[in-house]
Amino acid sequence: MITKIIGTGSCAGSRRVTNQELEQLVETSDEWIHSRTGISTRYLAQEEGSCAMAAEAAKKACAQAGVSPKELDLILLATSTPENCFPSEACQVQGRIGADHAVAFDISAACSGFIFALHTVHSFLVSGTYRTALVIGVDELSKAVDWSDRRTCVLFGDGAGACVVRAEKEGRFCSTIGSDGSRGDILTCQARSGGNFLTGKRPELGFIAMDGQEVFKFAVKKVPACIEEMLEKEGEKKENIRFYLLHQANERIIETVAKRLGEPVEKFPMNIGQYGNTSAASIPILFDELNQEGKLKRGDKLVLAGFGAGLTWGSILLEW
Ligand code: UT7
């Protein structure tokens, strides 16, 4: 069996925030943010939170696929910013959309989360364990950002993207994922830190801390290498790829990856200018936009690729 995406949906935070607004918050400028990253605006969640965004994206994906949530066997949700330690965000989405027959759980791989989730779901579908699944990438990094740190606060936005996938007889799907825990310290966000009655410390939450240049170097080296390796293994030529849907972290990273692959940048759609970096949501939001705009034709070969904290990375080749 082969994993086929049969519907997509997305939802961004409810409040659009411009670079000019951030100029009032920290010492930065629209010119700096736009020229270094490509970002002009981002959407931040307010009262709605990540569960509501994920549930909205999920409902839209099910509607587009023509699948009732009751038909779902599995919900796999990728996030680094769940609303609760437990219940999982996936279980909360399950409750909100009434997917009574599904099993639901979360997966954590930062900005590579959606790729890791789709890769994992594929294993369940090819083994025949499940037939229809919902894969969600959602993050609300605005609650993990230090809003006085200009090096990070200008980069991120909140949102969710979802795909309904089904085990089909025909199609194309292959994927590869990787991680390197020894380099994890270049991009971190501490969760509840140590504290119990023995230490006498109160658990605290940390903020995102990043060595931007190291992450940049890692991304422009690892992403093209990972894609090249996957395509070579699959015997697929780059000229047959219709679009490369890359994690939207920085326009300059995407342009460099295109150059290193020797592919025209027009094959790399981008929406970072509007959304900022939405972490695990960036690839499925982009996917949904292309789908809604009618830019995807059945049979198109697409490459998805992500990278992020962990360090983690991965790529997928699929036929739409
Ligand atoms: O999802 C995966 C996670 N993240 C990424 O993929 C991020 C990867 N890295 C990047 O995108 C880039 O490294 C950044 C956009 C984060 C930074 O761009 P850069 O060209 O690497 O800038 P830099 O860190 O070298 O900083 C250059 C200067 C510094 O000033 P000095 O030391 O040269 O005087 C910074 O303090 O820019 C300063 N700076 C800012 N200035 C205005 C840093 N942030 C800002 C800001 N506004 N927001």
PDB file of N, CA and C and ligand atoms in Angstrom, residues 22 26-33 35-39 110-112 141 149-156 186-187 208 210-219 247-253 272 277-280 282 307-309, ligand 1:
ATOM      1  N   LEU A  22       6.397  45.405  15.435  1.00  0.00           N
ATOM      2  CA  LEU A  22       7.503  44.902  16.259  1.00  0.00           C
ATOM      3  C   LEU A  22       8.589  45.958  16.472  1.00  0.00           C
ATOM      4  N   VAL A  26      10.805  46.061  20.090  1.00  0.00           N
ATOM      5  CA  VAL A  26      12.248  45.839  20.266  1.00  0.00           C
ATOM      6  C   VAL A  26      13.003  46.710  19.263  1.00  0.00           C
ATOM      7  N   GLU A  27      14.327  46.815  19.465  1.00  0.00           N
ATOM      8  CA  GLU A  27      15.118  47.635  18.546  1.00  0.00           C
ATOM      9  C   GLU A  27      15.368  46.857  17.250  1.00  0.00           C
ATOM     10  N   THR A  28      14.483  47.047  16.291  1.00  0.00           N
ATOM     11  CA  THR A  28      14.599  46.348  15.018  1.00  0.00           C
ATOM     12  C   THR A  28      13.999  47.235  13.941  1.00  0.00           C
ATOM     13  N   SER A  29      14.017  46.755  12.701  1.00  0.00           N
ATOM     14  CA  SER A  29      13.395  47.529  11.622  1.00  0.00           C
ATOM     15  C   SER A  29      12.796  46.579  10.603  1.00  0.00           C
ATOM     16  N   ASP A  30      11.774  47.088   9.916  1.00  0.00           N
ATOM     17  CA  ASP A  30      11.156  46.307   8.843  1.00  0.00           C
ATOM     18  C   ASP A  30      12.234  45.926   7.830  1.00  0.00           C
ATOM     19  N   GLU A  31      13.131  46.851   7.546  1.00  0.00           N
ATOM     20  CA  GLU A  31      14.197  46.609   6.568  1.00  0.00           C
ATOM     21  C   GLU A  31      15.079  45.426   7.012  1.00  0.00           C
ATOM     22  N   TRP A  32      15.499  45.416   8.287  1.00  0.00           N
ATOM     23  CA  TRP A  32      16.369  44.326   8.772  1.00  0.00           C
ATOM     24  C   TRP A  32      15.624  42.994   8.671  1.00  0.00           C
ATOM     25  N   ILE A  33      14.410  42.970   9.187  1.00  0.00           N
ATOM     26  CA  ILE A  33      13.679  41.683   9.234  1.00  0.00           C
ATOM     27  C   ILE A  33      13.443  41.172   7.814  1.00  0.00           C
ATOM     28  N   SER A  35      14.943  41.983   4.895  1.00  0.00           N
ATOM     29  CA  SER A  35      16.120  41.643   4.087  1.00  0.00           C
ATOM     30  C   SER A  35      16.836  40.391   4.610  1.00  0.00           C
ATOM     31  N   ARG A  36      16.797  40.134   5.919  1.00  0.00           N
ATOM     32  CA  ARG A  36      17.510  38.965   6.447  1.00  0.00           C
ATOM     33  C   ARG A  36      16.683  37.689   6.401  1.00  0.00           C
ATOM     34  N   THR A  37      15.337  37.835   6.376  1.00  0.00           N
ATOM     35  CA  THR A  37      14.500  36.624   6.506  1.00  0.00           C
ATOM     36  C   THR A  37      13.420  36.487   5.433  1.00  0.00           C
ATOM     37  N   GLY A  38      13.006  37.609   4.838  1.00  0.00           N
ATOM     38  CA  GLY A  38      11.873  37.581   3.898  1.00  0.00           C
ATOM     39  C   GLY A  38      10.531  37.803   4.571  1.00  0.00           C
ATOM     40  N   ILE A  39      10.542  37.943   5.906  1.00  0.00           N
ATOM     41  CA  ILE A  39       9.265  38.055   6.638  1.00  0.00           C
ATOM     42  C   ILE A  39       8.756  39.505   6.655  1.00  0.00           C
ATOM     43  N   ALA A 110      10.173  19.276  16.662  1.00  0.00           N
ATOM     44  CA  ALA A 110      10.297  20.717  16.382  1.00  0.00           C
ATOM     45  C   ALA A 110       9.816  21.039  14.958  1.00  0.00           C
ATOM     46  N   CYS A 111      10.623  21.820  14.226  1.00  0.00           N
ATOM     47  CA  CYS A 111      10.173  22.266  12.893  1.00  0.00           C
ATOM     48  C   CYS A 111      10.123  21.126  11.887  1.00  0.00           C
ATOM     49  N   SER A 112      10.772  19.988  12.188  1.00  0.00           N
ATOM     50  CA  SER A 112      10.686  18.819  11.298  1.00  0.00           C
ATOM     51  C   SER A 112       9.471  17.958  11.645  1.00  0.00           C
ATOM     52  N   LEU A 141       4.509  29.154  18.710  1.00  0.00           N
ATOM     53  CA  LEU A 141       5.804  29.537  19.279  1.00  0.00           C
ATOM     54  C   LEU A 141       5.758  30.913  19.930  1.00  0.00           C
ATOM     55  N   ASP A 149      13.662  39.733  23.111  1.00  0.00           N
ATOM     56  CA  ASP A 149      14.854  39.276  22.391  1.00  0.00           C
ATOM     57  C   ASP A 149      14.652  39.448  20.885  1.00  0.00           C
ATOM     58  N   ARG A 150      15.240  40.497  20.328  1.00  0.00           N
ATOM     59  CA  ARG A 150      15.009  40.796  18.912  1.00  0.00           C
ATOM     60  C   ARG A 150      15.569  39.738  17.970  1.00  0.00           C
ATOM     61  N   ARG A 151      16.544  38.941  18.469  1.00  0.00           N
ATOM     62  CA  ARG A 151      17.160  37.928  17.595  1.00  0.00           C
ATOM     63  C   ARG A 151      16.181  36.802  17.257  1.00  0.00           C
ATOM     64  N   THR A 152      15.194  36.586  18.118  1.00  0.00           N
ATOM     65  CA  THR A 152      14.248  35.491  17.853  1.00  0.00           C
ATOM     66  C   THR A 152      12.796  35.957  17.689  1.00  0.00           C
ATOM     67  N   CYS A 153      12.404  37.025  18.397  1.00  0.00           N
ATOM     68  CA  CYS A 153      10.958  37.323  18.452  1.00  0.00           C
ATOM     69  C   CYS A 153      10.373  37.757  17.111  1.00  0.00           C
ATOM     70  N   VAL A 154      11.225  38.212  16.194  1.00  0.00           N
ATOM     71  CA  VAL A 154      10.708  38.685  14.904  1.00  0.00           C
ATOM     72  C   VAL A 154      10.468  37.530  13.918  1.00  0.00           C
ATOM     73  N   LEU A 155      10.920  36.329  14.288  1.00  0.00           N
ATOM     74  CA  LEU A 155      10.976  35.243  13.302  1.00  0.00           C
ATOM     75  C   LEU A 155       9.722  34.386  13.214  1.00  0.00           C
ATOM     76  N   PHE A 156       9.009  34.247  14.329  1.00  0.00           N
ATOM     77  CA  PHE A 156       8.010  33.172  14.391  1.00  0.00           C
ATOM     78  C   PHE A 156       6.561  33.645  14.296  1.00  0.00           C
ATOM     79  N   ILE A 186      22.184  24.184  19.824  1.00  0.00           N
ATOM     80  CA  ILE A 186      22.144  25.414  19.005  1.00  0.00           C
ATOM     81  C   ILE A 186      20.724  25.959  18.841  1.00  0.00           C
ATOM     82  N   LEU A 187      19.730  25.173  19.226  1.00  0.00           N
ATOM     83  CA  LEU A 187      18.341  25.657  19.155  1.00  0.00           C
ATOM     84  C   LEU A 187      17.535  24.959  20.252  1.00  0.00           C
ATOM     85  N   ILE A 208      12.803  30.397  23.874  1.00  0.00           N
ATOM     86  CA  ILE A 208      13.586  29.924  22.732  1.00  0.00           C
ATOM     87  C   ILE A 208      14.953  30.605  22.752  1.00  0.00           C
ATOM     88  N   MET A 210      18.591  30.556  20.366  1.00  0.00           N
ATOM     89  CA  MET A 210      19.067  30.022  19.088  1.00  0.00           C
ATOM     90  C   MET A 210      20.370  30.677  18.660  1.00  0.00           C
ATOM     91  N   ASP A 211      21.280  29.830  18.163  1.00  0.00           N
ATOM     92  CA  ASP A 211      22.452  30.348  17.460  1.00  0.00           C
ATOM     93  C   ASP A 211      22.066  30.355  15.976  1.00  0.00           C
ATOM     94  N   GLY A 212      21.532  31.481  15.530  1.00  0.00           N
ATOM     95  CA  GLY A 212      20.933  31.589  14.193  1.00  0.00           C
ATOM     96  C   GLY A 212      21.873  31.177  13.076  1.00  0.00           C
ATOM     97  N   GLN A 213      23.115  31.613  13.163  1.00  0.00           N
ATOM     98  CA  GLN A 213      24.046  31.317  12.067  1.00  0.00           C
ATOM     99  C   GLN A 213      24.373  29.829  11.987  1.00  0.00           C
ATOM    100  N   GLU A 214      24.471  29.180  13.154  1.00  0.00           N
ATOM    101  CA  GLU A 214      24.745  27.731  13.145  1.00  0.00           C
ATOM    102  C   GLU A 214      23.551  26.961  12.567  1.00  0.00           C
ATOM    103  N   VAL A 215      22.340  27.405  12.930  1.00  0.00           N
ATOM    104  CA  VAL A 215      21.145  26.734  12.388  1.00  0.00           C
ATOM    105  C   VAL A 215      21.088  26.942  10.875  1.00  0.00           C
ATOM    106  N   PHE A 216      21.415  28.145  10.457  1.00  0.00           N
ATOM    107  CA  PHE A 216      21.437  28.465   9.022  1.00  0.00           C
ATOM    108  C   PHE A 216      22.393  27.515   8.285  1.00  0.00           C
ATOM    109  N   LYS A 217      23.617  27.389   8.823  1.00  0.00           N
ATOM    110  CA  LYS A 217      24.638  26.550   8.159  1.00  0.00           C
ATOM    111  C   LYS A 217      24.190  25.088   8.115  1.00  0.00           C
ATOM    112  N   PHE A 218      23.632  24.642   9.222  1.00  0.00           N
ATOM    113  CA  PHE A 218      23.133  23.255   9.287  1.00  0.00           C
ATOM    114  C   PHE A 218      22.063  23.029   8.212  1.00  0.00           C
ATOM    115  N   ALA A 219      21.126  23.983   8.099  1.00  0.00           N
ATOM    116  CA  ALA A 219      19.998  23.814   7.174  1.00  0.00           C
ATOM    117  C   ALA A 219      20.463  23.759   5.718  1.00  0.00           C
ATOM    118  N   HIS A 247      10.502  23.683   4.651  1.00  0.00           N
ATOM    119  CA  HIS A 247      10.160  24.380   5.887  1.00  0.00           C
ATOM    120  C   HIS A 247      10.473  25.861   5.706  1.00  0.00           C
ATOM    121  N   GLN A 248       9.519  26.700   6.071  1.00  0.00           N
ATOM    122  CA  GLN A 248       9.635  28.143   5.841  1.00  0.00           C
ATOM    123  C   GLN A 248      10.277  28.810   7.060  1.00  0.00           C
ATOM    124  N   ALA A 249      11.618  28.824   7.094  1.00  0.00           N
ATOM    125  CA  ALA A 249      12.311  29.446   8.231  1.00  0.00           C
ATOM    126  C   ALA A 249      12.995  30.733   7.817  1.00  0.00           C
ATOM    127  N   ASN A 250      13.426  30.770   6.570  1.00  0.00           N
ATOM    128  CA  ASN A 250      14.161  31.943   6.097  1.00  0.00           C
ATOM    129  C   ASN A 250      14.239  31.860   4.564  1.00  0.00           C
ATOM    130  N   GLU A 251      13.836  32.934   3.905  1.00  0.00           N
ATOM    131  CA  GLU A 251      13.855  32.972   2.442  1.00  0.00           C
ATOM    132  C   GLU A 251      15.262  32.679   1.901  1.00  0.00           C
ATOM    133  N   ARG A 252      16.270  33.198   2.612  1.00  0.00           N
ATOM    134  CA  ARG A 252      17.649  33.000   2.143  1.00  0.00           C
ATOM    135  C   ARG A 252      18.075  31.531   2.252  1.00  0.00           C
ATOM    136  N   ILE A 253      17.546  30.818   3.260  1.00  0.00           N
ATOM    137  CA  ILE A 253      17.856  29.383   3.371  1.00  0.00           C
ATOM    138  C   ILE A 253      17.263  28.659   2.162  1.00  0.00           C
ATOM    139  N   ILE A 272       6.636  32.463   3.623  1.00  0.00           N
ATOM    140  CA  ILE A 272       7.217  32.965   4.880  1.00  0.00           C
ATOM    141  C   ILE A 272       6.976  34.461   5.033  1.00  0.00           C
ATOM    142  N   ASN A 277       7.923  32.033  10.488  1.00  0.00           N
ATOM    143  CA  ASN A 277       8.251  30.619  10.686  1.00  0.00           C
ATOM    144  C   ASN A 277       7.220  30.011  11.641  1.00  0.00           C
ATOM    145  N   THR A 278       6.367  29.141  11.111  1.00  0.00           N
ATOM    146  CA  THR A 278       5.327  28.522  11.954  1.00  0.00           C
ATOM    147  C   THR A 278       5.726  27.114  12.392  1.00  0.00           C
ATOM    148  N   SER A 279       7.020  26.815  12.345  1.00  0.00           N
ATOM    149  CA  SER A 279       7.568  25.566  12.877  1.00  0.00           C
ATOM    150  C   SER A 279       6.911  24.338  12.232  1.00  0.00           C
ATOM    151  N   ALA A 280       6.352  23.431  13.023  1.00  0.00           N
ATOM    152  CA  ALA A 280       5.792  22.187  12.463  1.00  0.00           C
ATOM    153  C   ALA A 280       4.636  22.438  11.498  1.00  0.00           C
ATOM    154  N   SER A 282       4.571  24.844   9.118  1.00  0.00           N
ATOM    155  CA  SER A 282       4.889  25.608   7.909  1.00  0.00           C
ATOM    156  C   SER A 282       4.701  24.806   6.629  1.00  0.00           C
ATOM    157  N   PHE A 307      13.625  20.846   8.643  1.00  0.00           N
ATOM    158  CA  PHE A 307      14.801  20.784   9.515  1.00  0.00           C
ATOM    159  C   PHE A 307      14.471  21.581  10.763  1.00  0.00           C
ATOM    160  N   GLY A 308      15.144  21.266  11.832  1.00  0.00           N
ATOM    161  CA  GLY A 308      14.863  22.053  13.037  1.00  0.00           C
ATOM    162  C   GLY A 308      15.586  21.538  14.259  1.00  0.00           C
ATOM    163  N   ALA A 309      15.083  21.970  15.416  1.00  0.00           N
ATOM    164  CA  ALA A 309      15.720  21.646  16.692  1.00  0.00           C
ATOM    165  C   ALA A 309      15.801  20.141  16.857  1.00  0.00           C
TER     166      ALA A 309
HETATM  167  O1  UT7 B   1      12.987  26.716  12.116  1.00  0.00           O
HETATM  168  C1  UT7 B   1      14.361  26.575  12.302  1.00  0.00           C
HETATM  169  C2  UT7 B   1      14.835  27.616  13.226  1.00  0.00           C
HETATM  170  N1  UT7 B   1      15.510  28.752  12.816  1.00  0.00           N
HETATM  171  C3  UT7 B   1      16.176  29.045  11.671  1.00  0.00           C
HETATM  172  O2  UT7 B   1      16.157  28.381  10.689  1.00  0.00           O
HETATM  173  C4  UT7 B   1      16.984  30.302  11.696  1.00  0.00           C
HETATM  174  C5  UT7 B   1      18.239  30.208  10.879  1.00  0.00           C
HETATM  175  N2  UT7 B   1      18.998  31.421  10.960  1.00  0.00           N
HETATM  176  C6  UT7 B   1      18.593  32.586  10.400  1.00  0.00           C
HETATM  177  O3  UT7 B   1      17.550  32.635   9.777  1.00  0.00           O
HETATM  178  C7  UT7 B   1      19.460  33.814  10.549  1.00  0.00           C
HETATM  179  O4  UT7 B   1      20.689  33.452  11.131  1.00  0.00           O
HETATM  180  C8  UT7 B   1      18.775  34.939  11.390  1.00  0.00           C
HETATM  181  C9  UT7 B   1      17.646  35.560  10.605  1.00  0.00           C
HETATM  182  C10 UT7 B   1      18.261  34.389  12.697  1.00  0.00           C
HETATM  183  C11 UT7 B   1      19.793  36.038  11.701  1.00  0.00           C
HETATM  184  O5  UT7 B   1      20.340  36.553  10.491  1.00  0.00           O
HETATM  185  P1  UT7 B   1      21.910  36.745  10.343  1.00  0.00           P
HETATM  186  O6  UT7 B   1      22.140  37.323   9.010  1.00  0.00           O
HETATM  187  O7  UT7 B   1      22.553  35.422  10.654  1.00  0.00           O
HETATM  188  O8  UT7 B   1      22.221  37.831  11.442  1.00  0.00           O
HETATM  189  P2  UT7 B   1      23.204  37.738  12.699  1.00  0.00           P
HETATM  190  O9  UT7 B   1      22.675  36.815  13.728  1.00  0.00           O
HETATM  191  O10 UT7 B   1      24.587  37.526  12.190  1.00  0.00           O
HETATM  192  O11 UT7 B   1      23.113  39.229  13.243  1.00  0.00           O
HETATM  193  C12 UT7 B   1      23.631  40.322  12.510  1.00  0.00           C
HETATM  194  C13 UT7 B   1      23.404  41.591  13.309  1.00  0.00           C
HETATM  195  C14 UT7 B   1      23.873  41.500  14.760  1.00  0.00           C
HETATM  196  O12 UT7 B   1      24.398  42.740  15.131  1.00  0.00           O
HETATM  197  P3  UT7 B   1      25.991  42.971  15.182  1.00  0.00           P
HETATM  198  O13 UT7 B   1      26.492  41.980  16.171  1.00  0.00           O
HETATM  199  O14 UT7 B   1      26.482  42.704  13.789  1.00  0.00           O
HETATM  200  O15 UT7 B   1      26.110  44.393  15.596  1.00  0.00           O
HETATM  201  C15 UT7 B   1      22.591  41.259  15.531  1.00  0.00           C
HETATM  202  O16 UT7 B   1      22.671  41.725  16.865  1.00  0.00           O
HETATM  203  O17 UT7 B   1      22.003  41.868  13.375  1.00  0.00           O
HETATM  204  C16 UT7 B   1      21.619  42.079  14.740  1.00  0.00           C
HETATM  205  N3  UT7 B   1      20.223  41.634  14.881  1.00  0.00           N
HETATM  206  C17 UT7 B   1      19.180  42.441  14.625  1.00  0.00           C
HETATM  207  N4  UT7 B   1      19.099  43.724  14.232  1.00  0.00           N
HETATM  208  C18 UT7 B   1      17.869  44.249  14.024  1.00  0.00           C
HETATM  209  C19 UT7 B   1      19.772  40.432  15.267  1.00  0.00           C
HETATM  210  N5  UT7 B   1      18.432  40.428  15.258  1.00  0.00           N
HETATM  211  C20 UT7 B   1      18.036  41.662  14.866  1.00  0.00           C
HETATM  212  C21 UT7 B   1      16.780  42.272  14.652  1.00  0.00           C
HETATM  213  N6  UT7 B   1      16.751  43.548  14.234  1.00  0.00           N
HETATM  214  N7  UT7 B   1      15.613  41.603  14.829  1.00  0.00           N
END
